[in-house]
mmCIF file of C-alpha atoms and ligand atoms in Angstrom:
data_model
loop_
_atom_site.group_PDB
_atom_site.id
_atom_site.type_symbol
_atom_site.label_atom_id
_atom_site.label_comp_id
_atom_site.label_asym_id
_atom_site.label_seq_id
_atom_site.Cartn_x
_atom_site.Cartn_y
_atom_site.Cartn_z
ATOM 1 C CA UNK A 1 4.374 4.928 67.975
ATOM 2 C CA UNK A 2 3.923 2.977 64.726
ATOM 3 C CA UNK A 3 5.911 3.637 61.505
ATOM 4 C CA UNK A 4 4.364 5.729 58.837
ATOM 5 C CA UNK A 5 3.043 3.946 55.742
ATOM 6 C CA UNK A 6 1.972 5.879 52.647
ATOM 7 C CA UNK A 7 -1.255 4.694 50.741
ATOM 8 C CA UNK A 8 -1.692 6.724 47.723
ATOM 9 C CA UNK A 9 -2.151 10.240 48.942
ATOM 10 C CA UNK A 10 -2.872 9.316 52.738
ATOM 11 C CA UNK A 11 -0.422 8.655 55.522
ATOM 12 C CA UNK A 12 -1.107 6.000 57.982
ATOM 13 C CA UNK A 13 0.507 5.530 61.283
ATOM 14 C CA UNK A 14 3.025 7.545 63.168
ATOM 15 C CA UNK A 15 0.426 9.691 64.769
ATOM 16 C CA UNK A 16 -1.268 10.760 61.378
ATOM 17 C CA UNK A 17 -5.225 10.878 62.011
ATOM 18 C CA UNK A 18 -6.773 7.324 61.812
ATOM 19 C CA UNK A 19 -7.875 6.675 58.323
ATOM 20 C CA UNK A 20 -11.419 5.449 57.674
ATOM 21 C CA UNK A 21 -11.714 2.469 55.429
ATOM 22 C CA UNK A 22 -14.726 0.629 53.584
ATOM 23 C CA UNK A 23 -15.270 -2.005 51.183
ATOM 24 C CA UNK A 24 -17.134 -1.846 48.047
ATOM 25 C CA UNK A 25 -19.983 -4.327 47.461
ATOM 26 C CA UNK A 26 -19.410 -3.922 43.754
ATOM 27 C CA UNK A 27 -17.029 -5.362 41.134
ATOM 28 C CA UNK A 28 -14.235 -3.193 39.922
ATOM 29 C CA UNK A 29 -15.303 -4.476 36.516
ATOM 30 C CA UNK A 30 -18.803 -2.724 37.196
ATOM 31 C CA UNK A 31 -16.953 0.416 36.576
ATOM 32 C CA UNK A 32 -19.552 3.022 36.544
ATOM 33 C CA UNK A 33 -21.319 1.985 39.630
ATOM 34 C CA UNK A 34 -18.271 1.475 41.317
ATOM 35 C CA UNK A 35 -16.985 5.020 40.840
ATOM 36 C CA UNK A 36 -20.237 6.562 41.887
ATOM 37 C CA UNK A 37 -20.059 4.292 45.004
ATOM 38 C CA UNK A 38 -16.877 5.546 45.786
ATOM 39 C CA UNK A 39 -17.639 9.162 45.236
ATOM 40 C CA UNK A 40 -20.530 8.798 47.592
ATOM 41 C CA UNK A 41 -18.509 7.326 50.143
ATOM 42 C CA UNK A 42 -15.645 10.101 49.742
ATOM 43 C CA UNK A 43 -18.173 12.353 50.177
ATOM 44 C CA UNK A 44 -19.468 10.922 53.326
ATOM 45 C CA UNK A 45 -15.728 10.630 54.781
ATOM 46 C CA UNK A 46 -14.105 7.314 53.678
ATOM 47 C CA UNK A 47 -10.663 7.820 53.339
ATOM 48 C CA UNK A 48 -9.425 4.595 51.644
ATOM 49 C CA UNK A 49 -11.749 2.182 49.474
ATOM 50 C CA UNK A 50 -11.034 -1.475 49.100
ATOM 51 C CA UNK A 51 -12.366 -3.554 46.317
ATOM 52 C CA UNK A 52 -12.338 -7.461 45.734
ATOM 53 C CA UNK A 53 -10.356 -8.418 42.687
ATOM 54 C CA UNK A 54 -11.635 -11.529 41.467
ATOM 55 C CA UNK A 55 -9.979 -11.566 37.807
ATOM 56 C CA UNK A 56 -8.224 -10.001 35.353
ATOM 57 C CA UNK A 57 -11.174 -7.754 34.172
ATOM 58 C CA UNK A 58 -10.969 -6.492 37.761
ATOM 59 C CA UNK A 59 -7.627 -5.783 37.986
ATOM 60 C CA UNK A 60 -7.700 -3.965 34.729
ATOM 61 C CA UNK A 61 -10.408 -1.824 35.561
ATOM 62 C CA UNK A 62 -8.217 -0.252 38.344
ATOM 63 C CA UNK A 63 -6.487 2.200 36.045
ATOM 64 C CA UNK A 64 -9.849 3.610 34.670
ATOM 65 C CA UNK A 65 -11.468 3.849 37.859
ATOM 66 C CA UNK A 66 -8.778 5.657 39.485
ATOM 67 C CA UNK A 67 -9.162 8.164 36.898
ATOM 68 C CA UNK A 68 -12.515 9.273 38.377
ATOM 69 C CA UNK A 69 -11.998 8.942 42.212
ATOM 70 C CA UNK A 70 -9.901 10.799 44.521
ATOM 71 C CA UNK A 71 -9.227 8.308 47.486
ATOM 72 C CA UNK A 72 -6.592 5.613 47.531
ATOM 73 C CA UNK A 73 -7.750 2.051 46.006
ATOM 74 C CA UNK A 74 -6.909 -1.130 47.638
ATOM 75 C CA UNK A 75 -7.033 -4.285 45.754
ATOM 76 C CA UNK A 76 -8.241 -7.487 47.893
ATOM 77 C CA UNK A 77 -6.709 -10.494 46.670
ATOM 78 C CA UNK A 78 -6.974 -14.248 47.714
ATOM 79 C CA UNK A 79 -4.393 -16.578 46.819
ATOM 80 C CA UNK A 80 -3.882 -15.278 43.066
ATOM 81 C CA UNK A 81 -0.644 -13.756 42.969
ATOM 82 C CA UNK A 82 -0.737 -13.097 39.093
ATOM 83 C CA UNK A 83 -3.764 -10.803 39.893
ATOM 84 C CA UNK A 84 -1.764 -8.933 42.485
ATOM 85 C CA UNK A 85 0.967 -8.348 39.985
ATOM 86 C CA UNK A 86 -1.724 -7.385 37.610
ATOM 87 C CA UNK A 87 -3.574 -4.953 40.179
ATOM 88 C CA UNK A 88 0.067 -3.518 41.191
ATOM 89 C CA UNK A 89 0.759 -2.554 37.407
ATOM 90 C CA UNK A 90 -2.703 -1.033 36.985
ATOM 91 C CA UNK A 91 -2.273 1.376 39.820
ATOM 92 C CA UNK A 92 -3.696 -0.101 43.039
ATOM 93 C CA UNK A 93 -2.304 2.302 46.060
ATOM 94 C CA UNK A 94 -2.491 -0.841 48.351
ATOM 95 C CA UNK A 95 -2.662 -4.765 48.208
ATOM 96 C CA UNK A 96 -4.397 -6.913 50.536
ATOM 97 C CA UNK A 97 -3.073 -10.413 50.460
ATOM 98 C CA UNK A 98 -1.817 -13.017 52.497
ATOM 99 C CA UNK A 99 1.994 -14.298 51.311
ATOM 100 C CA UNK A 100 1.557 -17.496 53.088
ATOM 101 C CA UNK A 101 -1.157 -18.889 50.675
ATOM 102 C CA UNK A 102 -0.126 -17.561 47.332
ATOM 103 C CA UNK A 103 1.569 -20.906 45.923
ATOM 104 C CA UNK A 104 5.143 -20.769 47.325
ATOM 105 C CA UNK A 105 8.556 -18.938 47.466
ATOM 106 C CA UNK A 106 8.620 -17.898 44.004
ATOM 107 C CA UNK A 107 5.150 -16.568 43.780
ATOM 108 C CA UNK A 108 6.086 -14.422 46.994
ATOM 109 C CA UNK A 109 9.155 -13.168 45.666
ATOM 110 C CA UNK A 110 7.296 -12.006 42.506
ATOM 111 C CA UNK A 111 4.929 -10.312 44.497
ATOM 112 C CA UNK A 112 7.578 -8.592 46.669
ATOM 113 C CA UNK A 113 9.614 -7.482 43.741
ATOM 114 C CA UNK A 114 6.249 -5.669 42.329
ATOM 115 C CA UNK A 115 5.579 -3.911 45.531
ATOM 116 C CA UNK A 116 8.983 -2.551 45.857
ATOM 117 C CA UNK A 117 9.324 -1.424 42.258
ATOM 118 C CA UNK A 118 5.834 0.282 42.362
ATOM 119 C CA UNK A 119 6.586 1.412 45.945
ATOM 120 C CA UNK A 120 3.078 -0.026 46.928
ATOM 121 C CA UNK A 121 2.138 -1.161 50.524
ATOM 122 C CA UNK A 122 0.618 -4.303 51.582
ATOM 123 C CA UNK A 123 -1.690 -5.356 54.342
ATOM 124 C CA UNK A 124 -1.048 -8.656 55.571
ATOM 125 C CA UNK A 125 -2.847 -10.440 58.498
ATOM 126 C CA UNK A 126 -4.887 -13.227 59.752
ATOM 127 C CA UNK A 127 -8.420 -13.912 61.009
ATOM 128 C CA UNK A 128 -9.865 -16.698 63.182
ATOM 129 C CA UNK A 129 -10.583 -18.674 60.072
ATOM 130 C CA UNK A 130 -7.222 -18.284 58.461
ATOM 131 C CA UNK A 131 -4.971 -19.253 61.318
ATOM 132 C CA UNK A 132 -1.791 -20.900 60.169
ATOM 133 C CA UNK A 133 -2.081 -24.707 61.218
ATOM 134 C CA UNK A 134 1.275 -24.890 63.149
ATOM 135 C CA UNK A 135 -0.011 -22.061 65.466
ATOM 136 C CA UNK A 136 -3.522 -23.540 65.612
ATOM 137 C CA UNK A 137 -2.227 -26.818 66.843
ATOM 138 C CA UNK A 138 0.471 -25.198 69.056
ATOM 139 C CA UNK A 139 -1.619 -22.624 70.731
ATOM 140 C CA UNK A 140 -5.085 -23.318 69.905
ATOM 141 C CA UNK A 141 -7.534 -20.376 68.611
ATOM 142 C CA UNK A 142 -6.345 -17.705 70.565
ATOM 143 C CA UNK A 143 -4.583 -13.919 70.631
ATOM 144 C CA UNK A 144 -1.103 -15.908 70.230
ATOM 145 C CA UNK A 145 -2.065 -17.945 67.437
ATOM 146 C CA UNK A 146 -3.714 -14.930 65.455
ATOM 147 C CA UNK A 147 -1.026 -12.697 66.249
ATOM 148 C CA UNK A 148 1.748 -15.116 65.137
ATOM 149 C CA UNK A 149 -0.193 -16.112 62.107
ATOM 150 C CA UNK A 150 -0.026 -12.400 61.109
ATOM 151 C CA UNK A 151 3.371 -12.021 61.714
ATOM 152 C CA UNK A 152 4.557 -14.937 59.847
ATOM 153 C CA UNK A 153 2.830 -13.443 56.701
ATOM 154 C CA UNK A 154 4.859 -10.236 57.560
ATOM 155 C CA UNK A 155 8.285 -12.325 57.703
ATOM 156 C CA UNK A 156 7.433 -13.842 54.134
ATOM 157 C CA UNK A 157 7.403 -10.336 52.510
ATOM 158 C CA UNK A 158 10.608 -8.886 54.966
ATOM 159 C CA UNK A 159 12.746 -11.583 53.809
ATOM 160 C CA UNK A 160 12.424 -9.882 50.198
ATOM 161 C CA UNK A 161 13.002 -6.296 51.702
ATOM 162 C CA UNK A 162 9.270 -5.499 51.709
ATOM 163 C CA UNK A 163 8.987 -2.548 54.294
ATOM 164 C CA UNK A 164 5.960 -0.775 53.635
ATOM 165 C CA UNK A 165 3.274 -3.059 55.408
ATOM 166 C CA UNK A 166 0.093 -3.087 57.531
ATOM 167 C CA UNK A 167 -0.980 -5.653 59.809
ATOM 168 C CA UNK A 168 -4.586 -6.721 60.769
ATOM 169 C CA UNK A 169 -5.592 -9.526 62.939
ATOM 170 C CA UNK A 170 -9.151 -9.824 62.938
ATOM 171 C CA UNK A 171 -12.035 -11.878 64.904
ATOM 172 C CA UNK A 172 -15.670 -11.741 65.345
ATOM 173 C CA UNK A 173 -15.165 -12.063 69.187
ATOM 174 C CA UNK A 174 -14.686 -8.724 70.676
ATOM 175 C CA UNK A 175 -12.246 -9.934 73.559
ATOM 176 C CA UNK A 176 -10.124 -12.142 71.259
ATOM 177 C CA UNK A 177 -9.985 -9.308 68.702
ATOM 178 C CA UNK A 178 -8.555 -6.711 71.283
ATOM 179 C CA UNK A 179 -6.231 -9.174 73.005
ATOM 180 C CA UNK A 180 -4.913 -10.244 69.227
ATOM 181 C CA UNK A 181 -4.072 -6.574 68.549
ATOM 182 C CA UNK A 182 -2.528 -5.682 71.825
ATOM 183 C CA UNK A 183 -0.393 -8.942 71.250
ATOM 184 C CA UNK A 184 0.880 -7.557 67.860
ATOM 185 C CA UNK A 185 1.338 -3.997 69.050
ATOM 186 C CA UNK A 186 3.733 -5.206 71.496
ATOM 187 C CA UNK A 187 5.846 -7.154 68.728
ATOM 188 C CA UNK A 188 5.969 -4.671 66.093
ATOM 189 C CA UNK A 189 5.829 -1.140 64.672
ATOM 190 C CA UNK A 190 3.907 -1.677 61.321
ATOM 191 C CA UNK A 191 0.572 0.309 61.454
ATOM 192 C CA UNK A 192 -2.312 -1.440 62.309
ATOM 193 C CA UNK A 193 -5.623 -1.798 60.607
ATOM 194 C CA UNK A 194 -8.332 -2.428 62.913
ATOM 195 C CA UNK A 195 -11.620 -4.344 62.538
ATOM 196 C CA UNK A 196 -14.122 -6.845 63.944
ATOM 197 C CA UNK A 197 -14.877 -9.460 61.061
ATOM 198 C CA UNK A 198 -18.521 -10.979 60.685
ATOM 199 C CA UNK A 199 -19.492 -8.484 63.080
ATOM 200 C CA UNK A 200 -23.505 -8.978 62.252
ATOM 201 C CA UNK A 201 -26.203 -7.113 61.041
ATOM 202 C CA UNK A 202 -26.213 -3.022 61.393
ATOM 203 C CA UNK A 203 -27.296 -2.826 65.380
ATOM 204 C CA UNK A 204 -25.201 -5.589 66.958
ATOM 205 C CA UNK A 205 -22.437 -4.782 64.375
ATOM 206 C CA UNK A 206 -22.203 -1.352 65.116
ATOM 207 C CA UNK A 207 -21.945 -2.177 69.183
ATOM 208 C CA UNK A 208 -19.297 -4.898 68.539
ATOM 209 C CA UNK A 209 -17.353 -3.007 66.112
ATOM 210 C CA UNK A 210 -17.347 0.370 68.437
ATOM 211 C CA UNK A 211 -16.411 -1.705 71.600
ATOM 212 C CA UNK A 212 -13.705 -3.760 69.638
ATOM 213 C CA UNK A 213 -12.250 -0.988 67.939
ATOM 214 C CA UNK A 214 -13.124 1.886 70.685
ATOM 215 C CA UNK A 215 -11.155 -0.339 73.489
ATOM 216 C CA UNK A 216 -7.966 -0.347 70.894
ATOM 217 C CA UNK A 217 -8.029 3.185 69.877
ATOM 218 C CA UNK A 218 -8.445 4.565 73.330
ATOM 219 C CA UNK A 219 -5.360 2.777 74.333
ATOM 220 C CA UNK A 220 -3.412 4.281 71.096
ATOM 221 C CA UNK A 221 -3.490 1.039 69.423
ATOM 222 C CA UNK A 222 -4.477 1.217 65.481
ATOM 223 C CA UNK A 223 -3.871 3.390 62.722
ATOM 224 C CA UNK A 224 -6.746 3.001 60.187
ATOM 225 C CA UNK A 225 -10.132 1.322 60.873
ATOM 226 C CA UNK A 226 -12.811 -0.468 59.027
ATOM 227 C CA UNK A 227 -16.000 -0.810 60.649
ATOM 228 C CA UNK A 228 -17.614 -4.015 58.847
ATOM 229 C CA UNK A 229 -21.256 -4.195 58.781
ATOM 230 C CA UNK A 230 -23.794 -6.369 56.916
ATOM 231 C CA UNK A 231 -25.256 -3.119 55.384
ATOM 232 C CA UNK A 232 -24.700 -0.582 52.852
ATOM 233 C CA UNK A 233 -20.624 0.594 53.050
ATOM 234 C CA UNK A 234 -21.944 4.097 53.394
ATOM 235 C CA UNK A 235 -23.252 3.112 56.866
ATOM 236 C CA UNK A 236 -19.665 1.849 57.878
ATOM 237 C CA UNK A 237 -18.401 5.320 56.713
ATOM 238 C CA UNK A 238 -20.801 7.041 58.869
ATOM 239 C CA UNK A 239 -20.518 4.600 62.098
ATOM 240 C CA UNK A 240 -16.510 4.854 61.702
ATOM 241 C CA UNK A 241 -16.807 8.588 61.755
ATOM 242 C CA UNK A 242 -18.933 8.993 64.529
ATOM 243 C CA UNK A 243 -16.989 6.523 66.444
ATOM 244 C CA UNK A 244 -13.816 8.415 65.891
ATOM 245 C CA UNK A 245 -15.430 11.640 66.697
ATOM 246 C CA UNK A 246 -16.715 10.031 69.978
ATOM 247 C CA UNK A 247 -13.199 8.975 70.833
ATOM 248 C CA UNK A 248 -12.058 12.598 70.244
ATOM 249 C CA UNK A 249 -10.054 11.642 67.389
ATOM 250 C CA UNK A 250 -11.998 13.383 64.472
ATOM 251 C CA UNK A 251 -11.112 16.763 64.065
ATOM 252 C CA UNK A 252 -13.539 17.783 61.261
ATOM 253 C CA UNK A 253 -16.840 16.410 62.340
ATOM 254 C CA UNK A 254 -20.153 17.864 63.896
ATOM 255 C CA UNK A 255 -20.819 16.335 67.107
ATOM 256 C CA UNK A 256 -24.650 16.330 67.845
ATOM 257 C CA UNK A 257 -25.538 15.595 71.750
ATOM 258 C CA UNK A 258 -28.766 15.050 73.010
ATOM 259 C CA UNK A 259 -30.552 14.328 76.251
ATOM 260 C CA UNK A 260 -32.235 11.110 76.966
ATOM 261 C CA UNK A 261 -35.233 13.252 77.678
ATOM 262 C CA UNK A 262 -37.370 12.502 80.924
ATOM 263 C CA UNK A 263 -40.793 13.737 82.271
ATOM 264 C CA UNK A 264 -39.635 17.458 81.896
ATOM 265 C CA UNK A 265 -39.610 17.156 78.273
ATOM 266 C CA UNK A 266 -42.652 18.771 76.335
ATOM 267 C CA UNK A 267 -41.671 18.354 72.585
ATOM 268 C CA UNK A 268 -40.375 15.861 70.267
ATOM 269 C CA UNK A 269 -36.886 16.511 71.129
ATOM 270 C CA UNK A 270 -35.732 12.737 69.932
ATOM 271 C CA UNK A 271 -37.052 13.247 66.395
ATOM 272 C CA UNK A 272 -35.762 16.916 66.265
ATOM 273 C CA UNK A 273 -32.024 15.186 67.325
ATOM 274 C CA UNK A 274 -32.545 12.917 64.627
ATOM 275 C CA UNK A 275 -33.312 15.864 61.891
ATOM 276 C CA UNK A 276 -30.312 17.925 63.045
ATOM 277 C CA UNK A 277 -28.025 14.691 62.748
ATOM 278 C CA UNK A 278 -29.308 14.319 59.180
ATOM 279 C CA UNK A 279 -28.695 17.908 58.333
ATOM 280 C CA UNK A 280 -25.278 17.823 59.538
ATOM 281 C CA UNK A 281 -23.952 14.348 58.619
ATOM 282 C CA UNK A 282 -21.660 15.608 55.511
ATOM 283 C CA UNK A 283 -20.363 18.737 56.867
ATOM 284 C CA UNK A 284 -16.565 18.721 57.782
ATOM 285 C CA UNK A 285 -16.263 21.044 60.814
ATOM 286 C CA UNK A 286 -15.458 20.608 64.456
ATOM 287 C CA UNK A 287 -18.607 21.901 65.954
ATOM 288 C CA UNK A 288 -20.546 20.816 69.056
ATOM 289 C CA UNK A 289 -24.533 20.893 68.754
ATOM 290 C CA UNK A 290 -26.922 20.193 71.612
ATOM 291 C CA UNK A 291 -30.766 19.342 71.408
ATOM 292 C CA UNK A 292 -32.286 19.057 74.688
ATOM 293 C CA UNK A 293 -35.413 18.384 76.181
ATOM 294 C CA UNK A 294 -36.291 21.169 78.516
ATOM 295 C CA UNK A 295 -35.295 24.843 79.123
ATOM 296 C CA UNK A 296 -34.964 24.332 82.723
ATOM 297 C CA UNK A 297 -31.857 21.969 82.584
ATOM 298 C CA UNK A 298 -31.071 22.021 78.780
ATOM 299 C CA UNK A 299 -28.808 25.111 78.288
ATOM 300 C CA UNK A 300 -26.694 24.312 81.365
ATOM 301 C CA UNK A 301 -26.242 20.687 80.610
ATOM 302 C CA UNK A 302 -25.478 21.474 76.992
ATOM 303 C CA UNK A 303 -23.335 24.461 77.644
ATOM 304 C CA UNK A 304 -19.969 22.861 76.107
ATOM 305 C CA UNK A 305 -22.027 22.948 72.833
ATOM 306 C CA UNK A 306 -21.127 25.799 70.470
ATOM 307 C CA UNK A 307 -24.903 25.921 69.730
ATOM 308 C CA UNK A 308 -27.794 24.069 71.242
ATOM 309 C CA UNK A 309 -31.761 24.050 71.317
ATOM 310 C CA UNK A 310 -33.931 23.329 74.511
ATOM 311 C CA UNK A 311 -37.656 22.852 74.290
ATOM 312 C CA UNK A 312 -40.322 24.760 76.455
ATOM 313 C CA UNK A 313 -44.126 24.302 76.464
ATOM 314 C CA UNK A 314 -45.016 26.101 73.553
ATOM 315 C CA UNK A 315 -41.682 27.383 71.940
ATOM 316 C CA UNK A 316 -37.897 26.593 71.899
ATOM 317 C CA UNK A 317 -34.612 28.712 73.218
ATOM 318 C CA UNK A 318 -31.742 28.706 71.258
ATOM 319 C CA UNK A 319 -28.494 29.051 73.098
ATOM 320 C CA UNK A 320 -24.898 29.413 72.388
ATOM 321 C CA UNK A 321 -22.429 28.219 74.909
ATOM 322 C CA UNK A 322 -25.136 27.899 77.409
ATOM 323 C CA UNK A 323 -26.356 31.544 76.957
ATOM 324 C CA UNK A 324 -29.821 32.009 75.603
ATOM 325 C CA UNK A 325 -29.965 34.053 72.537
ATOM 326 C CA UNK A 326 -33.558 33.308 71.194
ATOM 327 C CA UNK A 327 -37.029 32.103 71.700
ATOM 328 C CA UNK A 328 -38.410 30.496 68.628
ATOM 329 C CA UNK A 329 -42.351 29.186 68.320
ATOM 330 C CA UNK A 330 -42.321 25.424 67.762
ATOM 331 C CA UNK A 331 -43.443 26.280 63.976
ATOM 332 C CA UNK A 332 -40.296 27.969 63.044
ATOM 333 C CA UNK A 333 -37.729 25.886 65.090
ATOM 334 C CA UNK A 334 -36.425 23.924 62.248
ATOM 335 C CA UNK A 335 -35.890 27.105 59.957
ATOM 336 C CA UNK A 336 -34.597 29.361 62.510
ATOM 337 C CA UNK A 337 -32.211 26.768 64.243
ATOM 338 C CA UNK A 338 -30.930 25.474 60.913
ATOM 339 C CA UNK A 339 -30.049 28.888 59.972
ATOM 340 C CA UNK A 340 -28.137 29.584 62.909
ATOM 341 C CA UNK A 341 -26.305 26.141 62.365
ATOM 342 C CA UNK A 342 -25.336 27.325 58.860
ATOM 343 C CA UNK A 343 -23.968 30.606 60.290
ATOM 344 C CA UNK A 344 -21.668 28.442 62.783
ATOM 345 C CA UNK A 345 -20.390 26.517 59.937
ATOM 346 C CA UNK A 346 -19.496 29.271 57.640
HETATM 347 S S1 SF4 B 1 -32.497 18.433 79.922
HETATM 348 FE FE1 SF4 B 1 -34.448 18.408 80.772
HETATM 349 S S2 SF4 B 1 -35.604 16.924 79.616
HETATM 350 FE FE2 SF4 B 1 -33.419 16.497 79.127
HETATM 351 S S3 SF4 B 1 -32.881 14.619 80.758
HETATM 352 FE FE3 SF4 B 1 -32.132 17.107 81.517
HETATM 353 S S4 SF4 B 1 -33.909 17.481 82.682
HETATM 354 FE FE4 SF4 B 1 -34.697 15.839 81.508
#
């Protein structure tokens, strides 16, 4: 089992729940909008938010933004160790940086000192674009070079006594990413941040992320996830939550199941399933809802659900654990079924 690393008020690793991360599309220095976006993501179930830190203004905005948000803030820094120091001083809950590319030993030492002084964790890692040259020439582009690059970055910080480390080894290739995380998981007990890089537009991105992150989580590898999509961050969070729910790793989310429909279906079951999903998307409660195409098989096939609905010819039936409790005409279906859902979540 991985060791526990504390990021603000969230513990990851050591069997804690898998934390959902997203990355803001905004600058920290755009404070008002950055706060609004973070609050929206919090509401959708985001546990940790990451921002790029591009300059001093961004780093200094961290302290202001933190006063208005409730989830840990991660500062993502490339190359500039001084920005890392400033972000830490301004209250960043975690830093994302690679010590191998911040300009040498003295800079690594300074960052390590600040991380320890402020008790701030750090994520180090590699992706297929940042594999260290020595490993690339020795192994080529594969899981070994990706994994060894990340572990080398870990060693730079361990040398100066940093212990609160999270590791990532991302690739846009799903099989490579899975193998790289497996490689690292065998060699270290630091928590792992899972992700697929450049996963693509929303549709293919969701599939790639689900395949890669899902394959690892189901084997017990991974402690925090970021579903990376070329879409609004809220889509990343909703996808991550649904992924965790489908792997039965989320304890506080409604699961809407729906049948694929067939010739027995005589109502617009698919549209209704979407309406139900939309209605419950921000409800933090473990509940299973079934939306089924027909009364012949629906209540039986959906009997695992706490509550369900199945369509007939001119009406629907509402059932609980497979037992029909009510018949409702089509024109009242939405009103009555949503009221029943409300009763279940009270
Ligand atoms: S529940 Fe009814 S409509 Fe849906 S797939 Fe099964 S038989 Fe077809």
